[in-house]
Short mmCIF file of C-alpha atoms in Angstrom, two decimals:
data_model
loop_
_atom_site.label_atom_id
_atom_site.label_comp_id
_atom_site.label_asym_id
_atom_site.label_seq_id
_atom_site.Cartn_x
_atom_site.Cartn_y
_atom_site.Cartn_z
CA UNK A 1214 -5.81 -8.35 4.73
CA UNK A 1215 -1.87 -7.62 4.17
CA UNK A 1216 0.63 -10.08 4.10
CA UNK A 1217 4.21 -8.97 4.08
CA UNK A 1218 7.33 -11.63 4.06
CA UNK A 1219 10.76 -10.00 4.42
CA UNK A 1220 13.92 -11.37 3.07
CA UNK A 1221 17.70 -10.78 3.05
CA UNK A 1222 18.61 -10.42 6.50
CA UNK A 1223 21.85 -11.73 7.76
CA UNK A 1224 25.47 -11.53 9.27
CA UNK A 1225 28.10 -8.98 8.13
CA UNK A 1226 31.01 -7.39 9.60
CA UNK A 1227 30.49 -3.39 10.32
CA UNK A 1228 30.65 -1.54 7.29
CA UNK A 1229 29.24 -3.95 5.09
CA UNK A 1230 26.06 -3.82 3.19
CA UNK A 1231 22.52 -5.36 3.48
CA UNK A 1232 19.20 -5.02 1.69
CA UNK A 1233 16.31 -6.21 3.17
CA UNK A 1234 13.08 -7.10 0.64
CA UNK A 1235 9.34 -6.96 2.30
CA UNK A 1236 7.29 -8.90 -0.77
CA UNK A 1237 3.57 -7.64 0.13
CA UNK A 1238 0.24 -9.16 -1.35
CA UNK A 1239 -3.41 -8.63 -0.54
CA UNK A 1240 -4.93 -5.65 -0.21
CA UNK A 1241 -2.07 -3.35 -0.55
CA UNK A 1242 -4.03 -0.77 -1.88
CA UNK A 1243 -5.91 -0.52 1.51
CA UNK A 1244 -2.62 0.73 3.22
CA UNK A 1245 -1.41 4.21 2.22
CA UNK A 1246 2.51 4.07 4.05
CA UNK A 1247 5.03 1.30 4.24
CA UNK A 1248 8.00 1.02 6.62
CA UNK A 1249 10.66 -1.04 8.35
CA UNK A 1250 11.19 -1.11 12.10
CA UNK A 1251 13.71 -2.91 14.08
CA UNK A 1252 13.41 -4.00 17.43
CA UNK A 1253 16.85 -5.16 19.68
CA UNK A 1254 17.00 -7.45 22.59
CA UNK A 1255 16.09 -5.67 25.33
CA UNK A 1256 14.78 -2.96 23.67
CA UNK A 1257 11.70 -1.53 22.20
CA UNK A 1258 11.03 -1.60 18.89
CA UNK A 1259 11.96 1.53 16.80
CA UNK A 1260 10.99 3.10 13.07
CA UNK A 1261 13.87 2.72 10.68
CA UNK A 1262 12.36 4.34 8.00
CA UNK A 1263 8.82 5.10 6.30
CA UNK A 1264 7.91 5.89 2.85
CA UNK A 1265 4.13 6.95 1.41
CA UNK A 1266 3.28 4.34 -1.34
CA UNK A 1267 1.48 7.13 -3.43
CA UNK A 1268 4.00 9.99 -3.55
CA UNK A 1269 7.32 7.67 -2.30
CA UNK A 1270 7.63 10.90 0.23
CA UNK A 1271 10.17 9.44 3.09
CA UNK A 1272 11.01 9.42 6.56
CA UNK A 1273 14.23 8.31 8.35
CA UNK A 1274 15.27 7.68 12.20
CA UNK A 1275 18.06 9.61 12.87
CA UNK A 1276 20.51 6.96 13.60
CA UNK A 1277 20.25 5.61 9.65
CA UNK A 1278 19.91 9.34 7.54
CA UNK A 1279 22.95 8.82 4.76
CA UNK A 1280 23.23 5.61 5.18
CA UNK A 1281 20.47 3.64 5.05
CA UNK A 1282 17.56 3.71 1.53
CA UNK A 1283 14.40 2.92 1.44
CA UNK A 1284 12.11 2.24 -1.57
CA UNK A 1285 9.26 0.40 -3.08
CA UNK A 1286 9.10 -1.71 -6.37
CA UNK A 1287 5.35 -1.08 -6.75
CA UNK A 1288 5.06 -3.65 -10.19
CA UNK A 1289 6.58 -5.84 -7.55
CA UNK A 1290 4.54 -4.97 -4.63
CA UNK A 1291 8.41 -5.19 -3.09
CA UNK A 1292 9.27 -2.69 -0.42
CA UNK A 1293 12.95 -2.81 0.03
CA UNK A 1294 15.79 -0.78 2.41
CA UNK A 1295 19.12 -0.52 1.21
CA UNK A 1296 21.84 -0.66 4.41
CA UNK A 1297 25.17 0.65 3.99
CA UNK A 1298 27.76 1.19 6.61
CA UNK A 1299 26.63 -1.11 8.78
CA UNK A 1300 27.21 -0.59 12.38
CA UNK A 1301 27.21 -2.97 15.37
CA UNK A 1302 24.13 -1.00 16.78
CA UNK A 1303 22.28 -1.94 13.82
CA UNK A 1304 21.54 -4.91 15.11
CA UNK A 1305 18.25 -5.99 15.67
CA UNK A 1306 15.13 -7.90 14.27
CA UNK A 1307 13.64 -5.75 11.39
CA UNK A 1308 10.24 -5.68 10.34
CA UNK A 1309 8.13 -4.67 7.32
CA UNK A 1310 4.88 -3.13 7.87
CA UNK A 1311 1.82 -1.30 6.22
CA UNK A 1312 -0.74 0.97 7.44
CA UNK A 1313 -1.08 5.06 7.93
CA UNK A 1314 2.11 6.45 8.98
CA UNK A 1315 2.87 9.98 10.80
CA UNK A 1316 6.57 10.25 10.28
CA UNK A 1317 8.28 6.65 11.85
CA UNK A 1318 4.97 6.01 13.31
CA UNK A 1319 2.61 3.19 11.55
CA UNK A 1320 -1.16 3.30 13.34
CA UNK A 1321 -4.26 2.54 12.66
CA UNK A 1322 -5.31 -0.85 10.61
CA UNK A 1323 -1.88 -2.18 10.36
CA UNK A 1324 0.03 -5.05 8.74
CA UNK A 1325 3.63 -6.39 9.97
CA UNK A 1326 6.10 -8.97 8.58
CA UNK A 1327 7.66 -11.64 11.29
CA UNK A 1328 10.42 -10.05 10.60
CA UNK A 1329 14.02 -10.88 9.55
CA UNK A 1330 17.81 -10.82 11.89
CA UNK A 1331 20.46 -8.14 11.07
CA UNK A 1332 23.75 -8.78 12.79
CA UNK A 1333 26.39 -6.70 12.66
CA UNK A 1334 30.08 -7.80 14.21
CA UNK A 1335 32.80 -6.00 14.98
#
């Protein structure tokens, strides 16, 4: 088992700055890609961004490239993602997870966070 507990969501105007922690624990080595994904009302959830815990190779939704980072602490067994330029459509619910990944895709045996709330105003 994986448990992942994010942190640092919150309320910013756009073009402010966020960045969202995912503390993991457990059997971390069992999971070989960790990601967030956000998920707006009314929508269905989407990958932000991915990153392979063994080579820290990375994958990013379109929508984020240049603005948002994500990266991994792995003394910490922290999983972070760095927002900048926040924009009213980032708003959403974001999520940590674990598991295999194929691009923003997590499958297989995986692990998610209950998440923490981005909002964005205007």
């Amino acid at each position: 088992q994986v448990q992942l507990v994010e942190s640092g969501g919150g309320s910013v105007q756009t073009g402010g700055s966020l960045r969202l922690s995912c503390a993991a624990s457990g059997y971390t080595y069992s999971t070989s890609c960790m990601g967030w994904f956000r998920q707006a009302p009314g929508k269905e959830r989407e990958g932000v961004a991915t990153i392979y815990t063994a080579v820290h190779g990375t994958a990013y939704a379109d929508s984020v490239k240049g603005r948002f980072t994500i990266s991994q602490d792995n003394a910490k067994n922290t999983l972070y993602l760095q927002m900048n330029s926040l924009k009213p459509e980032d708003t959403a619910m974001y999520y940590c997870a674990a598991g295999t990944c194929a691009g923003l895709v997590i499958y297989g045996r995986n692990y998610w966070g209950r998440g923490t709330q981005v909002t964005v105003s205007s």
